PDB file of C-alpha atoms in Angstrom:
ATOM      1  CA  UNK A   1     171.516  -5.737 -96.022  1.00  0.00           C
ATOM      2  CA  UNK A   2     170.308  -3.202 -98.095  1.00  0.00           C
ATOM      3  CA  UNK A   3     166.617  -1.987 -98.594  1.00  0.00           C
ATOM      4  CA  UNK A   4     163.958  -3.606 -96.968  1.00  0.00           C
ATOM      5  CA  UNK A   5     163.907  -7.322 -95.879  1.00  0.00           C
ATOM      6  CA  UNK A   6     161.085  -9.624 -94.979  1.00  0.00           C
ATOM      7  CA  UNK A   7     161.458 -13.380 -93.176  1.00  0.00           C
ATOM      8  CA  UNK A   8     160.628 -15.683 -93.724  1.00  0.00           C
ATOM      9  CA  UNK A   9     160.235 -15.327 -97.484  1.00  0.00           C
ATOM     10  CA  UNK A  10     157.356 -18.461 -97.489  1.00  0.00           C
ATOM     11  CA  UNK A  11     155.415 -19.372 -94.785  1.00  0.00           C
ATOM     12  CA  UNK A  12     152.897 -22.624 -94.481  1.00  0.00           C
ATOM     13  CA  UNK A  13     150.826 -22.581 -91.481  1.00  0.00           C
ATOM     14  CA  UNK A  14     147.915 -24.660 -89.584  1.00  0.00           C
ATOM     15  CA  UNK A  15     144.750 -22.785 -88.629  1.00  0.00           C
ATOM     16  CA  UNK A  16     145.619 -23.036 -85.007  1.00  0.00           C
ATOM     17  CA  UNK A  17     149.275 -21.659 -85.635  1.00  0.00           C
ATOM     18  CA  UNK A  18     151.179 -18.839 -84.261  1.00  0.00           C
ATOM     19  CA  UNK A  19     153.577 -17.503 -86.252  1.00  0.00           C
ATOM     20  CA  UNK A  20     155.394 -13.830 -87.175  1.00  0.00           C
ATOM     21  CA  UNK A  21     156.555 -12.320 -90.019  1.00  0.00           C
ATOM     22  CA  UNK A  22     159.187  -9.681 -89.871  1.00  0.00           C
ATOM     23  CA  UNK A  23     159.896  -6.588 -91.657  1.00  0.00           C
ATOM     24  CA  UNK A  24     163.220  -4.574 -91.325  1.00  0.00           C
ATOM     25  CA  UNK A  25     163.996  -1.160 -93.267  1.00  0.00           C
ATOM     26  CA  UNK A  26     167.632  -0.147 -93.944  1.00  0.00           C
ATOM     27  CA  UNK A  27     167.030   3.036 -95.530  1.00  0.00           C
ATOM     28  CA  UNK A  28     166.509   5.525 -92.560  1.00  0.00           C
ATOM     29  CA  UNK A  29     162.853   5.970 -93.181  1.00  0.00           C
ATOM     30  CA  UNK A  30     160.282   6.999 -89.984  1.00  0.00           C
ATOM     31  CA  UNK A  31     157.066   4.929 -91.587  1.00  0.00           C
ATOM     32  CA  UNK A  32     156.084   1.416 -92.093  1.00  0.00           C
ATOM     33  CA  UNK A  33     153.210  -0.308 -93.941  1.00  0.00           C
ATOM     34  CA  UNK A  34     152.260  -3.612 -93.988  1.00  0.00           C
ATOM     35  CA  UNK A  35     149.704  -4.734 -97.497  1.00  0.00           C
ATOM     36  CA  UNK A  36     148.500  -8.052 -98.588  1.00  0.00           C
ATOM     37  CA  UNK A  37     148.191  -9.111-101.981  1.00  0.00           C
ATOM     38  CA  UNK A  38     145.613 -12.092-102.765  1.00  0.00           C
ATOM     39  CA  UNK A  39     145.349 -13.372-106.057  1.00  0.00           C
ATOM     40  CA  UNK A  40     143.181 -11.366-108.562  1.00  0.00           C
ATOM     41  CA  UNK A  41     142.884  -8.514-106.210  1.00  0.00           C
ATOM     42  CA  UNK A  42     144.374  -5.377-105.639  1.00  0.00           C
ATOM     43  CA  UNK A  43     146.963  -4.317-102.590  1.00  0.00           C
ATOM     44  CA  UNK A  44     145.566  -3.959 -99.748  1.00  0.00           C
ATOM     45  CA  UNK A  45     146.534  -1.732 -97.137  1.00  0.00           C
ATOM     46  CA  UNK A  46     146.587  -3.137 -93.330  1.00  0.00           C
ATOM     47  CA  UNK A  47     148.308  -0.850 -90.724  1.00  0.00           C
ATOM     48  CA  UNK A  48     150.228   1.867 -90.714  1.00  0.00           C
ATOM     49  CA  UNK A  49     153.191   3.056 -88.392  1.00  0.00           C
ATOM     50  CA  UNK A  50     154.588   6.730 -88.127  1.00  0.00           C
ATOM     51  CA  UNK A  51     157.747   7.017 -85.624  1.00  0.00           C
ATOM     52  CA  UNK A  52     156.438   4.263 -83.844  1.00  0.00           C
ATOM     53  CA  UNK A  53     152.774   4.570 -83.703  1.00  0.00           C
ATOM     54  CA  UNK A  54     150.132   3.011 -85.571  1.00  0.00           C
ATOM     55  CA  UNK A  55     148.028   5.678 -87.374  1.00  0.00           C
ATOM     56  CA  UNK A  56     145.935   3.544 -89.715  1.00  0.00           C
ATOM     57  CA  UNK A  57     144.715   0.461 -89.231  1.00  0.00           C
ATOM     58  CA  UNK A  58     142.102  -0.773 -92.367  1.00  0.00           C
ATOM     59  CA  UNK A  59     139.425  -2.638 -90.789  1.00  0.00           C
ATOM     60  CA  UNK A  60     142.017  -5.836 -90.281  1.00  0.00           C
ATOM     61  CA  UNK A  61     140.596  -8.536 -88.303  1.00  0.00           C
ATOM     62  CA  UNK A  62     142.299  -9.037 -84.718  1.00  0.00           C
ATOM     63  CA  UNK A  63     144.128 -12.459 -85.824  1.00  0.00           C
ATOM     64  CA  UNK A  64     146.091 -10.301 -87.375  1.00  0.00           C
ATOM     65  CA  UNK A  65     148.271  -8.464 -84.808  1.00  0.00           C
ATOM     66  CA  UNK A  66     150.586  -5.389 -86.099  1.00  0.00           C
ATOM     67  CA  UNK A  67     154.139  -4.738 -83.729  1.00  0.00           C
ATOM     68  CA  UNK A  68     156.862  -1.471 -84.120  1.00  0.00           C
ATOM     69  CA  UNK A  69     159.469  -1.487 -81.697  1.00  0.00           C
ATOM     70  CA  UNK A  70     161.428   1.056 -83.299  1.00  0.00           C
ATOM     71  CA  UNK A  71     161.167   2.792 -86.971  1.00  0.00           C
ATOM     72  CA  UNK A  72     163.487  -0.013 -88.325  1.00  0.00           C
ATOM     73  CA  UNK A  73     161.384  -3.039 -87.157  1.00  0.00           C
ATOM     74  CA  UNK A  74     157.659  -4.225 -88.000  1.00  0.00           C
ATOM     75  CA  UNK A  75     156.223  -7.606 -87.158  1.00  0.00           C
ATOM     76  CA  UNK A  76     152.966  -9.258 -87.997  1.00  0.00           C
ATOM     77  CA  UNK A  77     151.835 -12.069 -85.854  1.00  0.00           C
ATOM     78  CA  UNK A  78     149.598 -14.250 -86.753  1.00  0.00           C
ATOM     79  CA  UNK A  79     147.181 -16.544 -84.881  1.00  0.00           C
ATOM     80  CA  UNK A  80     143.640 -18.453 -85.969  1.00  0.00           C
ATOM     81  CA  UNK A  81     144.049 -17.700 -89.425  1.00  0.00           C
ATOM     82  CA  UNK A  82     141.736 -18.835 -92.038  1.00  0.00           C
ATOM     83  CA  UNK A  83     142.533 -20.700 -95.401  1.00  0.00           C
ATOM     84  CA  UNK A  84     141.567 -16.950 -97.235  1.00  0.00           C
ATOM     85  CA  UNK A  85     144.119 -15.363 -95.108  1.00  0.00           C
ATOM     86  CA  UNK A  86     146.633 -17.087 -97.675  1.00  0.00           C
ATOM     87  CA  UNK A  87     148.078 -14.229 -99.458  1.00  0.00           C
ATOM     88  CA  UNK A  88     151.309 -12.110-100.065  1.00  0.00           C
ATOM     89  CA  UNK A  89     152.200  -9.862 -97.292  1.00  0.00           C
ATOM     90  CA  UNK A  90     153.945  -7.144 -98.387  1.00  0.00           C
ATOM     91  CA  UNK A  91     155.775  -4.853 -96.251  1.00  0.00           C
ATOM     92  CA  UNK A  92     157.251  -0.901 -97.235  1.00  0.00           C
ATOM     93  CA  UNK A  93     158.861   1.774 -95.838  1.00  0.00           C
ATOM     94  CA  UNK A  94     158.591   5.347 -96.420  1.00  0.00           C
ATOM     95  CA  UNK A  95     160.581   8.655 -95.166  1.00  0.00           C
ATOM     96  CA  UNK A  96     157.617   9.999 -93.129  1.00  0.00           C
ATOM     97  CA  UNK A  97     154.328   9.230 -93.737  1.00  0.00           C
ATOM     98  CA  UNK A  98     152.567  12.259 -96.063  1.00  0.00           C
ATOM     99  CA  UNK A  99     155.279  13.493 -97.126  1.00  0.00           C
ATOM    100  CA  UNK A 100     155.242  15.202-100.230  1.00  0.00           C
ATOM    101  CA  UNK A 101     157.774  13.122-101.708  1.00  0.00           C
ATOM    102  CA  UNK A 102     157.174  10.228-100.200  1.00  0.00           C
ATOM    103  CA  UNK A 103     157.792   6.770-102.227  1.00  0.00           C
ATOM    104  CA  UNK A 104     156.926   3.851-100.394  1.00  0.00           C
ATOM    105  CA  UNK A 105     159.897   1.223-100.609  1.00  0.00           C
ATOM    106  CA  UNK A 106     158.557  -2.251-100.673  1.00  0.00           C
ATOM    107  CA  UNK A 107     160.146  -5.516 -99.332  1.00  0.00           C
ATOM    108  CA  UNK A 108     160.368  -8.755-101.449  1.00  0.00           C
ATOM    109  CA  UNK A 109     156.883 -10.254 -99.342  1.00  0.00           C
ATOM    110  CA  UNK A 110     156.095 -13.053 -97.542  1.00  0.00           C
ATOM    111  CA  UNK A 111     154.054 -15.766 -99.359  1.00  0.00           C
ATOM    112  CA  UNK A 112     151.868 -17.349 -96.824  1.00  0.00           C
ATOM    113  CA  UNK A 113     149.720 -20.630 -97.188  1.00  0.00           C
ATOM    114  CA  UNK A 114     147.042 -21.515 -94.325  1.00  0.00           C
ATOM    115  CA  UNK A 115     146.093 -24.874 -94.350  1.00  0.00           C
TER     116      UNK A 115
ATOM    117  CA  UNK B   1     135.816   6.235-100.594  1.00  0.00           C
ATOM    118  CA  UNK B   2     138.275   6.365-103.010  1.00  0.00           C
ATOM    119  CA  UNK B   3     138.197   3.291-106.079  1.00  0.00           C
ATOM    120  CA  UNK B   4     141.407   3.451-108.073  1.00  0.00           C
ATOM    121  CA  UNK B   5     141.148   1.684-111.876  1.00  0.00           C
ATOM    122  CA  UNK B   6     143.037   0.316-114.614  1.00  0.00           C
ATOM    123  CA  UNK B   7     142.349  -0.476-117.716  1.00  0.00           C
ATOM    124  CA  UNK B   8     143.520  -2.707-119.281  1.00  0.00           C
ATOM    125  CA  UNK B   9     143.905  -5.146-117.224  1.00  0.00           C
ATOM    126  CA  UNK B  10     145.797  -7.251-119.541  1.00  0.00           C
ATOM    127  CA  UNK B  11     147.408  -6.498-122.343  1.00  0.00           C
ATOM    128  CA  UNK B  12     149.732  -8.084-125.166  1.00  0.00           C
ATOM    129  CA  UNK B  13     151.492  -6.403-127.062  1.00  0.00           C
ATOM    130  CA  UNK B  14     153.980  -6.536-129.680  1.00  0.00           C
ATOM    131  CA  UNK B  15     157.843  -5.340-129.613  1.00  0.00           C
ATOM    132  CA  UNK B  16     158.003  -1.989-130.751  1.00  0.00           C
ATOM    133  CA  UNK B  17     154.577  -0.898-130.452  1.00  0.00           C
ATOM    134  CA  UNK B  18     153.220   1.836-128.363  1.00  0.00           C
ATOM    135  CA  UNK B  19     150.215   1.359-125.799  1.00  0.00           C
ATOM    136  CA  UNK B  20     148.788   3.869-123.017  1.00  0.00           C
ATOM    137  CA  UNK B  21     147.429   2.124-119.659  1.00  0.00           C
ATOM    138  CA  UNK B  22     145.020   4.182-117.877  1.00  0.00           C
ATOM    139  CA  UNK B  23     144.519   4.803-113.874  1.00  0.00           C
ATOM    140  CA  UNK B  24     141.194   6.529-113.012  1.00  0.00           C
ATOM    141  CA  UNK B  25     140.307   7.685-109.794  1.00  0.00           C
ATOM    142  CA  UNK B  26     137.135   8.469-107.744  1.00  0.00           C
ATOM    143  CA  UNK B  27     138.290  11.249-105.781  1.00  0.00           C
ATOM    144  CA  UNK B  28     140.872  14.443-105.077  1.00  0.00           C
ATOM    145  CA  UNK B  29     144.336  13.585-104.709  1.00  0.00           C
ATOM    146  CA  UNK B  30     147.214  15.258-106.282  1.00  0.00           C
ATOM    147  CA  UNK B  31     149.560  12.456-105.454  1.00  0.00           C
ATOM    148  CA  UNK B  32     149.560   9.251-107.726  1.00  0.00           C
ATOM    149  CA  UNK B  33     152.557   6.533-107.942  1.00  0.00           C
ATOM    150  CA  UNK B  34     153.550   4.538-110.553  1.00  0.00           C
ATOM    151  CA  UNK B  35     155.038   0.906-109.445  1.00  0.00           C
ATOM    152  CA  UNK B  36     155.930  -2.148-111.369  1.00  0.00           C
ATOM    153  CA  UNK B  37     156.050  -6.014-110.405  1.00  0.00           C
ATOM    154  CA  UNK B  38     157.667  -9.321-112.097  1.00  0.00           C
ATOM    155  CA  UNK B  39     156.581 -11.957-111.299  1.00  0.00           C
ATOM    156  CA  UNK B  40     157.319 -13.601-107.666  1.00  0.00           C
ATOM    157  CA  UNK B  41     158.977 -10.235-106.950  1.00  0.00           C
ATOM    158  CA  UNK B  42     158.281  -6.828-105.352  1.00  0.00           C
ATOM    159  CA  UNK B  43     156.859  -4.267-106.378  1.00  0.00           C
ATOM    160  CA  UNK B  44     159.425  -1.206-108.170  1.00  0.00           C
ATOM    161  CA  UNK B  45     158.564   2.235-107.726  1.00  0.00           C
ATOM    162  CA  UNK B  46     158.759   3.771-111.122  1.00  0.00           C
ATOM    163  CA  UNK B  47     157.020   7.277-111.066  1.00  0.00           C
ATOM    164  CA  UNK B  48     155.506   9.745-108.373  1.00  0.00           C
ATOM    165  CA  UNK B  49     153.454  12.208-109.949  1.00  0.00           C
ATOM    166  CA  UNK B  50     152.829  15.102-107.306  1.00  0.00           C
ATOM    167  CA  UNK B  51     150.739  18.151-109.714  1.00  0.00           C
ATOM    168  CA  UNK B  52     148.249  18.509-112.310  1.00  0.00           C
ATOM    169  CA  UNK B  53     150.070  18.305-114.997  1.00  0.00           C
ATOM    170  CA  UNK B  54     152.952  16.094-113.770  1.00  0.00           C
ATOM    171  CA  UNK B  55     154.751  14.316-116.480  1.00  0.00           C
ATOM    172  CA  UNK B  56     157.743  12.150-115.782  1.00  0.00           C
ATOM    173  CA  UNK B  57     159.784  10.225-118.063  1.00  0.00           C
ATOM    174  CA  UNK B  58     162.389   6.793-117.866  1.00  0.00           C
ATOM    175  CA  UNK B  59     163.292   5.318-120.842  1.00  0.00           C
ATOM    176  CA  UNK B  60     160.559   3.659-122.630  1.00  0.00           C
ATOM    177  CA  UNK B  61     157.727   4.871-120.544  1.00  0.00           C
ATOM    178  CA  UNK B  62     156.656   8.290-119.866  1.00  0.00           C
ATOM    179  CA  UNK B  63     153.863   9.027-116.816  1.00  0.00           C
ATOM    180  CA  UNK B  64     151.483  11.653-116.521  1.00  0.00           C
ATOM    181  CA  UNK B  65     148.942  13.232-114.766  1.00  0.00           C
ATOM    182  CA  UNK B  66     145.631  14.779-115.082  1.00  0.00           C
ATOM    183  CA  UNK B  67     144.063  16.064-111.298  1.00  0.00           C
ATOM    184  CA  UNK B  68     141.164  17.459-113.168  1.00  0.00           C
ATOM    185  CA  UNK B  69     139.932  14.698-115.168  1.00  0.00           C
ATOM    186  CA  UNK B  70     141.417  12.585-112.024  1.00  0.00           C
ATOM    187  CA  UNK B  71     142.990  10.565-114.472  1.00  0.00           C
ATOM    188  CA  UNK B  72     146.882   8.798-115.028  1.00  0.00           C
ATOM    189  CA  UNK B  73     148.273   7.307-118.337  1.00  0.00           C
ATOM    190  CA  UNK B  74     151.584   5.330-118.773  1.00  0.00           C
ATOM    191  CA  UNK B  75     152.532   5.403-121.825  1.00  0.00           C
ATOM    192  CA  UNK B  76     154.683   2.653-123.126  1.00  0.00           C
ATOM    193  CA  UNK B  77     157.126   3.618-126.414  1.00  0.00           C
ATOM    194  CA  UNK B  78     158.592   0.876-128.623  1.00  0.00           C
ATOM    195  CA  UNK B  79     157.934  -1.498-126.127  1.00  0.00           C
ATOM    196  CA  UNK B  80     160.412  -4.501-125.501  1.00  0.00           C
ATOM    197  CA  UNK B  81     160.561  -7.657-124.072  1.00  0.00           C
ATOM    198  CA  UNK B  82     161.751  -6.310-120.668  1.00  0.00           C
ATOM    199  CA  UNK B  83     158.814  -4.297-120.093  1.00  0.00           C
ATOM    200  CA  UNK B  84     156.686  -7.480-119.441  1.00  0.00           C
ATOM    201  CA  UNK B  85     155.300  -7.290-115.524  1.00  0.00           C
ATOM    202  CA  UNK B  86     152.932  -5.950-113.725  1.00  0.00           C
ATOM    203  CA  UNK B  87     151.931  -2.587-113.530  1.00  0.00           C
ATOM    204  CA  UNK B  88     150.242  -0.417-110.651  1.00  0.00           C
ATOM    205  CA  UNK B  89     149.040   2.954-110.358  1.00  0.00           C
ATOM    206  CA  UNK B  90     147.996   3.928-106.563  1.00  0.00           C
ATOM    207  CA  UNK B  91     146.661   6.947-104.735  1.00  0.00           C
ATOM    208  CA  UNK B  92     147.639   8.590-101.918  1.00  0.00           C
ATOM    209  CA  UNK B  93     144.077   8.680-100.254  1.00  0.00           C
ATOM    210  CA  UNK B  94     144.483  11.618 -97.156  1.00  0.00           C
ATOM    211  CA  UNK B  95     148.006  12.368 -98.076  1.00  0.00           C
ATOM    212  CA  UNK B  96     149.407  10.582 -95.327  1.00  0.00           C
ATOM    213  CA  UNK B  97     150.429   7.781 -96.855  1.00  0.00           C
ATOM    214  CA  UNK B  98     147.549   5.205 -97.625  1.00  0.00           C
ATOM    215  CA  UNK B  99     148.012   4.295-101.034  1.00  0.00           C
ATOM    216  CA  UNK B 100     145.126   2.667-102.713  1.00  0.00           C
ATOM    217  CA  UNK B 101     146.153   0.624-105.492  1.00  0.00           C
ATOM    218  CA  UNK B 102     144.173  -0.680-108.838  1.00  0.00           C
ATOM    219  CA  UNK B 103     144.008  -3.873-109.769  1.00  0.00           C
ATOM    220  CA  UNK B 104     147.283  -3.958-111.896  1.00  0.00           C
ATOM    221  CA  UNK B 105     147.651  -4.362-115.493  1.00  0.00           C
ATOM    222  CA  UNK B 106     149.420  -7.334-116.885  1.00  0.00           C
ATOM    223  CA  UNK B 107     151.269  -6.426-119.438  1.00  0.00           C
ATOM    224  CA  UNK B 108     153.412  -9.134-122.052  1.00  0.00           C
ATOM    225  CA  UNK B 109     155.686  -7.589-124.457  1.00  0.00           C
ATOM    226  CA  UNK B 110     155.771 -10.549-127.466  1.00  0.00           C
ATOM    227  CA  UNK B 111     158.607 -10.649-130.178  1.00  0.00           C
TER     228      UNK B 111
END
């Protein structure tokens, strides 16, 4: 695997559902970002991880619960979500977070649909 | 707090012509990344732009930057049919990495 990968690529869920994407980086980097994309809207930024630790975290509602274990691994779990929840999830990568060259790498998403 | 926009939003456009996509911005930043998306896929990174100044160039499309007027242009040359996606400028908000994107501008490249 090269890059970074997301799983499951789509995702349908109930309301009452629990359920966790996953993010994993192959490229070395120290930061991790997870952004939804709706429909018609721009990216949004929802947490932010440097070596570990979250350092941003954008006003995300609580059913929406961010994990690191280790710079190579980012989960999002899920739980209660509502039917505008259904989005793109998006998650990136990036060398250290601030860095002056720092390119955020982005994964191929996971499309999820709340029912 | 910072608003990042595009304009166009959408835009059609003819092989071989030559457009310019705009990114304003509301407030300092002296970072300012370029990215691209087709559709159903991810998004590309295409340009960072780090200075007043900043101009970058890949084949048919040439970024720059502008810290004073806090203003980005793409610039598309001769444009072909591959060029059709997505594009998005975004800001680096507190330089620590939380990128505020526009809204994207569709772009379709016609024959």
């Amino acid at each position: 695997e090269t890059g970074v990968t997301q799983t499951p690529r789509h995702l349908v869920m109930g309301m009452t559902n629990k359920k966790s994407l996953k993010c994993e980086q192959h490229l070395g980097h120290n930061a991790m970002y997870w952004y939804k994309q709706s429909a018609k809207k721009p990216l949004e930024l929802m947490f932010v991880y440097n070596f570990k630790e979250q350092t941003e975290n954008n006003s995300v509602p609580s059913r929406f619960s961010p994990e690191c274990p280790n710079s190579s691994h980012l989960f999002l779990h899920l739980h209660t979500l509502q039917p505008e929840d259904s989005a793109l999830y998006l998650c990136a990568s990036s060398q250290a977070g601030g860095g002056a060259t720092d390119t955020q790498y982005f994964g191929p998403g996971t499309r999820l649909t709340v029912l | 707090e910072l608003k990042v926009e595009q304009n166009p939003l959408f835009l059609s456009m003819q092989e071989g012509k030559n457009y310019t996509i705009y990114c304003n911005y509301s407030t300092t930043s002296d970072r300012l990344y370029w990215y691209r998306q087709d559709p159903g896929k991810s998004l590309e990174s295409l340009f960072v732009l780090l200075s007043n100044g900043a101009v970058k160039q890949e084949g048919r499309l040439m970024a720059s930057l502008d810290t004073k007027a806090r203003l980005s242009t793409l610039h598309i040359t001769a444009a072909v049919h591959d060029l059709s996606a997505t594009y998005f400028c975004a800001v680096d908000y507190n330089q620590g990495g939380k990128l505020i994107f526009g809204q994207g501008t569709e772009l379709s490249v016609k024959p």
